[in-house]
Amino acid sequence: MARILVTGGTGYIGSHTVVELMQQGYEVVIVDNFSNSSADVLDGIAAIVGVRPAFEQVDCNDAAAMDAVFAQYPDIVGVIHFAASKAVNESVAQPLMYYRNNLMSLVTVLEQMKKHDVHHIVFSSSCTVYGQPAAEYLPVDENAPIQKALSPYGNTKQINEEIICDEAHADAQLRATILRYFNPIGAHPSALIGELPNGVPQNLLPFVTQTAAGLRKELKVFGNDYNTPDGSCIRDYIYVVDLAKAHVKAVERMLQGTATEQVEVFNLGTGKGLSVLEILNTFMQVTGVNIPYQIVGRREGDIEQVWAKPDKANAVLGWKADTPIEDVLFSAWKWEQKIRK
Ligand code: WQD
C-alpha cells in the first residue's frame, strides 16, 4: 500500500489524520519536531491502530534531514503538510518566526518532493483566508473572495496557497489539494489522542473543557454585542475526526488521478454556524457540568460570523461532517478528563 508522509503528524489534526490513514490501510511516516506536541501522541496512535507509525523527529525547514527522510522511505507517494505554527496572537508578536517557519517549511517540502519524484500534496489551510465574508458570501464557498489577512498567521496560509499555485504553474506534474478548515474541535472517541494546548488555551473548546475540569476559574466570552442572534460570534465547529476523514478522501482522489485541476480547493466545515453561547450551553447540557462565565469585551481580530458551504467537498470528495455537536463536545470533555487523571 502507498506510503504518505505526514508533516506535523503528532499535532492535533495530524494525529487524528494518521489514525484514519492507517485504519484505511495506508503506510505513513510522520515527520515532526515536537515543537507543539510530544512522543506520547505516538503511543496514543499505536494504542488506537495497533501499529506504531514510522516516525522521524525532523524540522521541515531542515532540507538535508528532509532529503534523508524521502531517501529512507522511497515508497512515499504523497505528502500531507500540517507542520506550521498556528497561534494567531503569537504570530502578531513574532511575525518573522511565523513567516520563516510556515513559508520555508512548505518550500522545503515542495523542493524535496520534486527531488524525490513525489507529486501529490494535501495542504492544511484555514477559513481564515476569507477574513469576515460579506453577508452575500455566507455560507462561504470556495469562490468567496480572499481578504487581507488579519494576522501574520492568516497571511502565511494565504501565501502558502499562492506558493502551491505558483509551483503548480511551473511544474505540470504537481497535484495539490488545499483544504480550508473551519474550527476543528473534539477528540478521538477513544480519548487516547486529542488537543494538547500549550499554556493558556487561546481557542474556545480547550478553555471550556479546562474550566469544566476546574483548571480555569471562569470562561471569558469575548463580546455579546455582535450582530448575531444572541450577540456572540458564530463559527463552524467541525469534529476533528470528520476533518481527518476528509484528508483520507483527498489523498484517495489525488492518487486515483481523478482531480480535474492541478490545484483543487475544498472548504471543510459542517455547513452550520453555532455561536459561542450555543456551544457553551450545549456543552453544559451534554456534560451536566456548569461552566462559570463572564461576558467581557470583544477580542481584537475576531471576526463576527463565518460558516462553510461544504457542498463541493460533500459532492466531490464524497465526504460529510455529520457528527452531532453533542457527541463532539462530549468527546472533548472525555479527553480533558482523561489527561487530567
Ligand atoms: C472561537 C470563538 C472567540 C476563546 C482561530 C484561528 C483559526 C484556527 C482556529 C488555527 C471566537 C470565542 C474564544 C475564549 C471566547 N486556528 N472565544 N473565549 O478565532 O475562530 O479561529 O482558531 O488553525 O485559523 O483563526 O477560534 O476558538 O479562538 O474562537 O469567547 O476564551 O470563541 O471570541 O468568537 P477562531 P477560537
Tab-separated table of C-alpha atoms and ligand atoms in Angstrom:
chain	number	residue	atom	x	y	z
A	1	MET	CA	0.000	0.000	0.000
A	2	ALA	CA	1.167	3.533	-0.692
A	3	ARG	CA	3.002	5.469	1.989
A	4	ILE	CA	2.012	9.020	2.940
A	5	LEU	CA	4.457	11.446	4.555
A	6	VAL	CA	2.571	13.407	7.230
A	7	THR	CA	4.414	16.502	8.434
A	8	GLY	CA	3.189	17.739	11.815
A	9	GLY	CA	1.682	14.283	12.292
A	10	THR	CA	1.873	14.361	16.099
A	11	GLY	CA	-0.151	17.561	16.214
A	12	TYR	CA	-3.873	17.810	16.904
A	13	ILE	CA	-5.283	17.375	13.378
A	14	GLY	CA	-2.228	15.493	12.120
A	15	SER	CA	-2.501	12.721	14.713
A	16	HIS	CA	-6.204	12.165	14.032
A	17	THR	CA	-5.463	12.045	10.301
A	18	VAL	CA	-2.660	9.485	10.795
A	19	VAL	CA	-5.126	7.237	12.659
A	20	GLU	CA	-7.645	7.396	9.800
A	21	LEU	CA	-4.972	6.851	7.122
A	22	MET	CA	-3.550	3.795	8.911
A	23	GLN	CA	-7.028	2.365	9.513
A	24	GLN	CA	-7.659	2.676	5.770
A	25	GLY	CA	-4.513	0.641	5.102
A	26	TYR	CA	-2.059	3.413	4.214
A	27	GLU	CA	1.521	3.229	5.391
A	28	VAL	CA	2.596	6.533	6.906
A	29	VAL	CA	5.758	8.209	8.067
A	30	ILE	CA	5.362	11.114	10.446
A	31	VAL	CA	7.827	13.986	10.425
A	32	ASP	CA	7.534	16.270	13.438
A	33	ASN	CA	9.951	18.371	15.516
A	34	PHE	CA	7.774	18.152	18.668
A	35	SER	CA	7.670	21.954	18.869
A	36	ASN	CA	3.982	21.749	19.805
A	37	SER	CA	3.460	18.044	20.611
A	38	SER	CA	5.216	15.070	22.245
A	39	ALA	CA	6.135	11.421	21.694
A	40	ASP	CA	3.131	10.428	23.873
A	41	VAL	CA	0.977	11.088	20.805
A	42	LEU	CA	2.764	8.228	19.008
A	43	ASP	CA	1.750	5.929	21.897
A	44	GLY	CA	-1.845	7.103	21.539
A	45	ILE	CA	-1.885	6.424	17.792
A	46	ALA	CA	-0.316	2.989	18.335
A	47	ALA	CA	-2.893	2.162	21.026
A	48	ILE	CA	-5.773	3.036	18.681
A	49	VAL	CA	-4.457	1.488	15.480
A	50	GLY	CA	-2.478	-1.409	16.966
A	51	VAL	CA	0.597	-0.456	14.952
A	52	ARG	CA	3.129	2.269	15.765
A	53	PRO	CA	3.596	4.671	12.855
A	54	ALA	CA	7.063	5.248	11.381
A	55	PHE	CA	8.382	8.473	12.845
A	56	GLU	CA	11.307	10.811	12.163
A	57	GLN	CA	11.994	13.716	14.542
A	58	VAL	CA	12.868	16.313	11.933
A	59	ASP	CA	12.166	20.001	11.361
A	60	CYS	CA	10.619	20.535	7.925
A	61	ASN	CA	12.882	23.542	7.444
A	62	ASP	CA	15.931	21.239	7.564
A	63	ALA	CA	16.413	20.402	3.868
A	64	ALA	CA	19.184	17.836	4.422
A	65	ALA	CA	17.130	15.988	7.037
A	66	MET	CA	14.022	16.043	4.843
A	67	ASP	CA	16.120	14.791	1.912
A	68	ALA	CA	17.213	11.866	4.083
A	69	VAL	CA	13.595	11.062	5.061
A	70	PHE	CA	12.487	10.886	1.436
A	71	ALA	CA	15.539	8.725	0.639
A	72	GLN	CA	14.818	6.420	3.587
A	73	TYR	CA	11.177	5.905	2.532
A	74	PRO	CA	11.224	5.525	-1.282
A	75	ASP	CA	7.582	4.321	-1.202
A	76	ILE	CA	6.278	7.798	-0.285
A	77	VAL	CA	3.659	8.657	-2.915
A	78	GLY	CA	2.188	11.775	-1.339
A	79	VAL	CA	2.502	14.328	1.446
A	80	ILE	CA	0.033	15.860	3.857
A	81	HIS	CA	1.613	19.067	5.151
A	82	PHE	CA	0.313	20.095	8.590
A	83	ALA	CA	3.569	21.305	10.146
A	84	ALA	CA	3.232	25.019	10.959
A	85	SER	CA	2.991	27.443	13.848
A	86	LYS	CA	-0.678	28.239	14.341
A	87	ALA	CA	-1.313	30.595	17.248
A	88	VAL	CA	-2.914	33.755	15.923
A	89	ASN	CA	-1.852	36.089	18.731
A	90	GLU	CA	1.681	34.632	18.909
A	91	SER	CA	2.026	35.409	15.190
A	92	VAL	CA	1.208	39.068	15.876
A	93	ALA	CA	4.018	39.217	18.461
A	94	GLN	CA	6.509	37.149	16.416
A	95	PRO	CA	5.765	37.663	12.705
A	96	LEU	CA	9.283	36.846	11.478
A	97	MET	CA	9.260	33.443	13.221
A	98	TYR	CA	5.897	32.714	11.581
A	99	TYR	CA	6.984	33.771	8.096
A	100	ARG	CA	10.244	31.821	8.324
A	101	ASN	CA	8.706	28.667	9.789
A	102	ASN	CA	5.423	28.483	7.891
A	103	LEU	CA	6.676	29.617	4.486
A	104	MET	CA	10.090	27.954	4.398
A	105	SER	CA	8.820	24.611	5.692
A	106	LEU	CA	6.415	24.423	2.736
A	107	VAL	CA	9.112	25.495	0.263
A	108	THR	CA	11.472	22.839	1.646
A	109	VAL	CA	8.801	20.126	1.442
A	110	LEU	CA	7.945	21.049	-2.160
A	111	GLU	CA	11.634	21.097	-3.158
A	112	GLN	CA	12.269	17.678	-1.631
A	113	MET	CA	9.109	16.255	-3.192
A	114	LYS	CA	10.317	17.322	-6.622
A	115	LYS	CA	13.802	15.945	-5.980
A	116	HIS	CA	12.338	12.577	-4.982
A	117	ASP	CA	9.710	12.352	-7.708
A	118	VAL	CA	6.721	12.786	-5.343
A	119	HIS	CA	3.995	14.835	-6.984
A	120	HIS	CA	0.992	14.871	-4.623
A	121	ILE	CA	0.458	17.211	-1.701
A	122	VAL	CA	-2.517	17.927	0.565
A	123	PHE	CA	-2.114	21.288	2.288
A	124	SER	CA	-3.631	22.257	5.628
A	125	SER	CA	-5.141	25.701	5.141
A	126	SER	CA	-7.768	27.670	7.010
A	127	CYS	CA	-11.022	29.574	6.523
A	128	THR	CA	-9.102	32.489	7.978
A	129	VAL	CA	-8.123	33.299	4.373
A	130	TYR	CA	-11.687	34.568	3.850
A	131	GLY	CA	-11.490	37.035	6.732
A	132	GLN	CA	-15.011	38.289	7.522
A	133	PRO	CA	-17.007	37.283	4.427
A	134	ALA	CA	-19.583	39.833	3.319
A	135	ALA	CA	-23.198	38.816	4.015
A	136	GLU	CA	-23.777	37.735	0.406
A	137	TYR	CA	-20.911	35.248	0.694
A	138	LEU	CA	-22.285	33.469	3.782
A	139	PRO	CA	-22.300	30.473	3.985
A	140	VAL	CA	-18.862	30.728	2.453
A	141	ASP	CA	-17.926	28.583	-0.543
A	142	GLU	CA	-14.554	28.220	-2.288
A	143	ASN	CA	-15.258	31.157	-4.614
A	144	ALA	CA	-15.638	33.671	-1.816
A	145	PRO	CA	-13.020	36.401	-2.113
A	146	ILE	CA	-9.753	36.019	-0.226
A	147	GLN	CA	-9.436	39.075	2.005
A	148	LYS	CA	-6.442	40.772	3.567
A	149	ALA	CA	-5.294	38.587	6.447
A	150	LEU	CA	-5.959	39.871	9.963
A	151	SER	CA	-2.794	38.248	11.368
A	152	PRO	CA	0.640	37.085	10.183
A	153	TYR	CA	-0.572	33.516	10.844
A	154	GLY	CA	-3.509	34.001	8.464
A	155	ASN	CA	-1.208	35.699	5.966
A	156	THR	CA	1.166	32.701	5.973
A	157	LYS	CA	-1.787	30.487	4.993
A	158	GLN	CA	-2.631	32.799	2.102
A	159	ILE	CA	0.973	32.975	0.931
A	160	ASN	CA	1.344	29.184	1.277
A	161	GLU	CA	-1.635	28.744	-1.055
A	162	GLU	CA	-0.026	31.123	-3.547
A	163	ILE	CA	3.291	29.238	-3.330
A	164	ILE	CA	1.489	25.995	-4.171
A	165	CYS	CA	-0.372	27.582	-7.109
A	166	ASP	CA	2.799	29.183	-8.494
A	167	GLU	CA	4.725	25.907	-8.195
A	168	ALA	CA	1.884	24.004	-9.881
A	169	HIS	CA	2.018	26.508	-12.739
A	170	ALA	CA	5.761	25.836	-13.126
A	171	ASP	CA	5.599	22.054	-12.585
A	172	ALA	CA	2.898	20.279	-14.605
A	173	GLN	CA	3.398	17.079	-12.626
A	174	LEU	CA	2.391	18.650	-9.277
A	175	ARG	CA	-1.087	17.832	-7.949
A	176	ALA	CA	-2.246	19.722	-4.860
A	177	THR	CA	-5.345	19.748	-2.701
A	178	ILE	CA	-5.851	22.750	-0.460
A	179	LEU	CA	-8.160	22.053	2.493
A	180	ARG	CA	-9.551	25.136	4.239
A	181	TYR	CA	-10.612	24.118	7.765
A	182	PHE	CA	-13.188	25.962	9.779
A	183	ASN	CA	-12.988	25.406	13.561
A	184	PRO	CA	-11.754	21.913	14.433
A	185	ILE	CA	-12.870	20.678	17.884
A	186	GLY	CA	-13.237	17.476	19.878
A	187	ALA	CA	-11.087	14.378	20.333
A	188	HIS	CA	-10.892	10.770	19.154
A	189	PRO	CA	-13.708	8.704	20.801
A	190	SER	CA	-11.072	6.505	22.462
A	191	ALA	CA	-9.775	9.595	24.364
A	192	LEU	CA	-6.276	8.327	23.527
A	193	ILE	CA	-5.461	11.377	21.376
A	194	GLY	CA	-6.856	14.911	21.401
A	195	GLU	CA	-5.947	18.577	21.541
A	196	LEU	CA	-2.987	19.421	23.822
A	197	PRO	CA	-2.812	23.223	24.008
A	198	ASN	CA	0.401	24.697	25.371
A	199	GLY	CA	-0.174	27.074	28.292
A	200	VAL	CA	-3.370	29.133	28.486
A	201	PRO	CA	-5.655	27.960	25.664
A	202	GLN	CA	-6.493	30.598	23.063
A	203	ASN	CA	-9.202	28.514	21.408
A	204	LEU	CA	-12.718	28.239	22.809
A	205	LEU	CA	-13.122	24.499	23.344
A	206	PRO	CA	-9.946	23.762	25.312
A	207	PHE	CA	-10.722	26.759	27.514
A	208	VAL	CA	-14.252	25.434	28.102
A	209	THR	CA	-13.056	21.928	28.982
A	210	GLN	CA	-10.285	23.258	31.253
A	211	THR	CA	-12.840	25.438	33.040
A	212	ALA	CA	-15.102	22.397	33.394
A	213	ALA	CA	-12.127	20.488	34.845
A	214	GLY	CA	-11.524	23.282	37.356
A	215	LEU	CA	-8.202	24.363	35.878
A	216	ARG	CA	-9.625	27.781	34.949
A	217	LYS	CA	-11.796	29.897	37.209
A	218	GLU	CA	-14.211	31.025	34.525
A	219	LEU	CA	-14.605	31.369	30.793
A	220	LYS	CA	-14.450	34.859	29.343
A	221	VAL	CA	-16.911	35.258	26.476
A	222	PHE	CA	-15.341	37.825	24.183
A	223	GLY	CA	-18.324	40.001	23.389
A	224	ASN	CA	-22.080	39.601	23.108
A	225	ASP	CA	-22.732	42.800	21.198
A	226	TYR	CA	-22.189	41.393	17.712
A	227	ASN	CA	-24.847	41.485	15.028
A	228	THR	CA	-25.813	37.827	15.634
A	229	PRO	CA	-28.956	36.278	17.175
A	230	ASP	CA	-27.523	36.051	20.700
A	231	GLY	CA	-24.800	38.672	20.216
A	232	SER	CA	-21.862	36.242	20.417
A	233	CYS	CA	-19.651	35.228	17.472
A	234	ILE	CA	-20.660	32.428	15.129
A	235	ARG	CA	-18.257	29.746	13.819
A	236	ASP	CA	-18.471	26.398	12.010
A	237	TYR	CA	-17.228	23.886	14.587
A	238	ILE	CA	-16.127	20.690	12.824
A	239	TYR	CA	-15.337	17.379	14.557
A	240	VAL	CA	-11.608	16.680	14.208
A	241	VAL	CA	-12.288	13.021	13.277
A	242	ASP	CA	-14.638	14.098	10.467
A	243	LEU	CA	-11.931	16.525	9.354
A	244	ALA	CA	-9.321	13.734	9.428
A	245	LYS	CA	-11.535	11.558	7.232
A	246	ALA	CA	-11.689	14.339	4.647
A	247	HIS	CA	-7.892	14.102	4.317
A	248	VAL	CA	-8.110	10.393	3.506
A	249	LYS	CA	-10.708	11.176	0.838
A	250	ALA	CA	-8.466	13.894	-0.576
A	251	VAL	CA	-5.473	11.504	-0.725
A	252	GLU	CA	-7.601	8.810	-2.399
A	253	ARG	CA	-8.867	11.292	-5.001
A	254	MET	CA	-5.404	12.618	-5.725
A	255	LEU	CA	-3.803	9.195	-6.080
A	256	GLN	CA	-6.610	7.989	-8.329
A	257	GLY	CA	-5.719	10.860	-10.661
A	258	THR	CA	-9.364	11.932	-10.970
A	259	ALA	CA	-8.672	15.534	-9.957
A	260	THR	CA	-9.939	17.856	-12.688
A	261	GLU	CA	-7.465	20.632	-11.873
A	262	GLN	CA	-3.830	20.660	-10.775
A	263	VAL	CA	-4.825	22.500	-7.597
A	264	GLU	CA	-8.215	21.806	-6.001
A	265	VAL	CA	-9.598	23.747	-3.036
A	266	PHE	CA	-12.196	22.499	-0.534
A	267	ASN	CA	-13.924	24.174	2.410
A	268	LEU	CA	-14.170	21.668	5.245
A	269	GLY	CA	-16.989	22.565	7.607
A	270	THR	CA	-20.362	21.280	8.750
A	271	GLY	CA	-22.328	23.990	6.936
A	272	LYS	CA	-23.893	25.019	10.254
A	273	GLY	CA	-22.911	28.054	12.292
A	274	LEU	CA	-23.028	27.951	16.090
A	275	SER	CA	-22.472	30.851	18.498
A	276	VAL	CA	-20.120	30.877	21.465
A	277	LEU	CA	-23.092	30.868	23.839
A	278	GLU	CA	-24.753	27.981	21.963
A	279	ILE	CA	-21.536	25.952	22.283
A	280	LEU	CA	-21.316	26.822	25.964
A	281	ASN	CA	-24.944	25.922	26.737
A	282	THR	CA	-24.801	22.706	24.705
A	283	PHE	CA	-21.600	21.682	26.492
A	284	MET	CA	-23.258	22.232	29.891
A	285	GLN	CA	-26.356	20.267	28.828
A	286	VAL	CA	-24.327	17.361	27.428
A	287	THR	CA	-21.876	17.053	30.319
A	288	GLY	CA	-24.023	18.261	33.207
A	289	VAL	CA	-21.068	20.429	34.235
A	290	ASN	CA	-21.694	24.084	34.968
A	291	ILE	CA	-19.246	26.489	33.305
A	292	PRO	CA	-18.900	29.806	35.117
A	293	TYR	CA	-18.530	32.528	32.515
A	294	GLN	CA	-18.386	36.265	32.190
A	295	ILE	CA	-19.217	38.392	29.168
A	296	VAL	CA	-16.240	40.686	28.545
A	297	GLY	CA	-15.167	42.989	25.719
A	298	ARG	CA	-14.517	41.848	22.177
A	299	ARG	CA	-11.167	40.153	21.370
A	300	GLU	CA	-9.072	42.094	18.846
A	301	GLY	CA	-9.009	40.440	15.435
A	302	ASP	CA	-12.118	38.300	15.955
A	303	ILE	CA	-14.481	38.175	13.036
A	304	GLU	CA	-18.202	38.237	13.739
A	305	GLN	CA	-19.513	35.235	11.853
A	306	VAL	CA	-18.319	32.628	9.396
A	307	TRP	CA	-19.552	29.183	8.470
A	308	ALA	CA	-18.935	26.932	5.486
A	309	LYS	CA	-20.896	25.919	2.443
A	310	PRO	CA	-19.368	22.398	2.217
A	311	ASP	CA	-21.317	21.327	-0.883
A	312	LYS	CA	-18.203	20.923	-3.055
A	313	ALA	CA	-16.388	18.701	-0.534
A	314	ASN	CA	-19.609	16.734	0.025
A	315	ALA	CA	-20.111	16.124	-3.695
A	316	VAL	CA	-16.553	15.802	-4.997
A	317	LEU	CA	-14.867	14.077	-2.045
A	318	GLY	CA	-17.951	12.042	-1.101
A	319	TRP	CA	-17.415	13.287	2.437
A	320	LYS	CA	-19.646	14.970	5.039
A	321	ALA	CA	-19.009	16.295	8.544
A	322	ASP	CA	-22.107	14.915	10.228
A	323	THR	CA	-21.184	14.004	13.787
A	324	PRO	CA	-23.767	15.600	16.106
A	325	ILE	CA	-22.319	18.567	18.033
A	326	GLU	CA	-23.429	16.956	21.302
A	327	ASP	CA	-21.182	13.934	20.622
A	328	VAL	CA	-18.325	16.190	19.571
A	329	LEU	CA	-18.488	18.271	22.747
A	330	PHE	CA	-18.712	15.124	24.847
A	331	SER	CA	-15.574	13.748	23.171
A	332	ALA	CA	-13.726	16.934	24.152
A	333	TRP	CA	-14.859	16.553	27.762
A	334	LYS	CA	-13.905	12.842	27.862
A	335	TRP	CA	-10.431	13.756	26.602
A	336	GLU	CA	-9.989	16.568	29.143
A	337	GLN	CA	-10.931	14.193	31.973
A	338	LYS	CA	-8.515	11.584	30.639
A	339	ILE	CA	-5.495	13.921	30.510
A	340	ARG	CA	-6.240	15.294	33.964
A	341	LYS	CA	-6.093	11.859	35.588
B	1	WQD	C1	-13.817	30.979	18.520
B	1	WQD	C2	-14.807	31.942	19.154
B	1	WQD	C3	-13.783	33.841	20.224
B	1	WQD	C4	-11.831	31.732	23.498
B	1	WQD	C5	-8.741	30.524	15.295
B	1	WQD	C6	-7.886	30.738	14.073
B	1	WQD	C7	-8.165	29.657	13.068
B	1	WQD	C8	-7.890	28.336	13.736
B	1	WQD	C9	-8.862	28.168	14.894
B	1	WQD	C10	-5.638	27.523	13.683
B	1	WQD	C11	-14.424	33.406	18.925
B	1	WQD	C12	-14.532	32.974	21.234
B	1	WQD	C13	-12.563	32.004	22.354
B	1	WQD	C14	-12.290	32.211	24.766
B	1	WQD	C15	-14.191	33.176	23.658
B	1	WQD	N1	-6.563	28.285	14.224
B	1	WQD	N2	-13.726	32.707	22.443
B	1	WQD	N3	-13.464	32.912	24.795
B	1	WQD	O1	-10.571	32.614	16.491
B	1	WQD	O2	-12.439	31.357	15.283
B	1	WQD	O3	-10.083	30.663	14.921
B	1	WQD	O4	-8.566	29.232	15.821
B	1	WQD	O5	-5.698	26.789	12.750
B	1	WQD	O6	-7.325	29.811	11.959
B	1	WQD	O7	-8.246	31.978	13.473
B	1	WQD	O8	-11.163	30.224	17.105
B	1	WQD	O9	-11.567	29.071	19.239
B	1	WQD	O10	-10.066	31.131	19.230
B	1	WQD	O11	-12.507	31.403	18.918
B	1	WQD	O12	-15.263	33.836	23.735
B	1	WQD	O13	-11.665	32.012	25.846
B	1	WQD	O14	-14.774	31.762	20.568
B	1	WQD	O15	-14.022	35.217	20.508
B	1	WQD	O16	-15.616	34.144	18.739
B	1	WQD	P1	-11.115	31.348	15.956
B	1	WQD	P2	-11.258	30.430	18.686
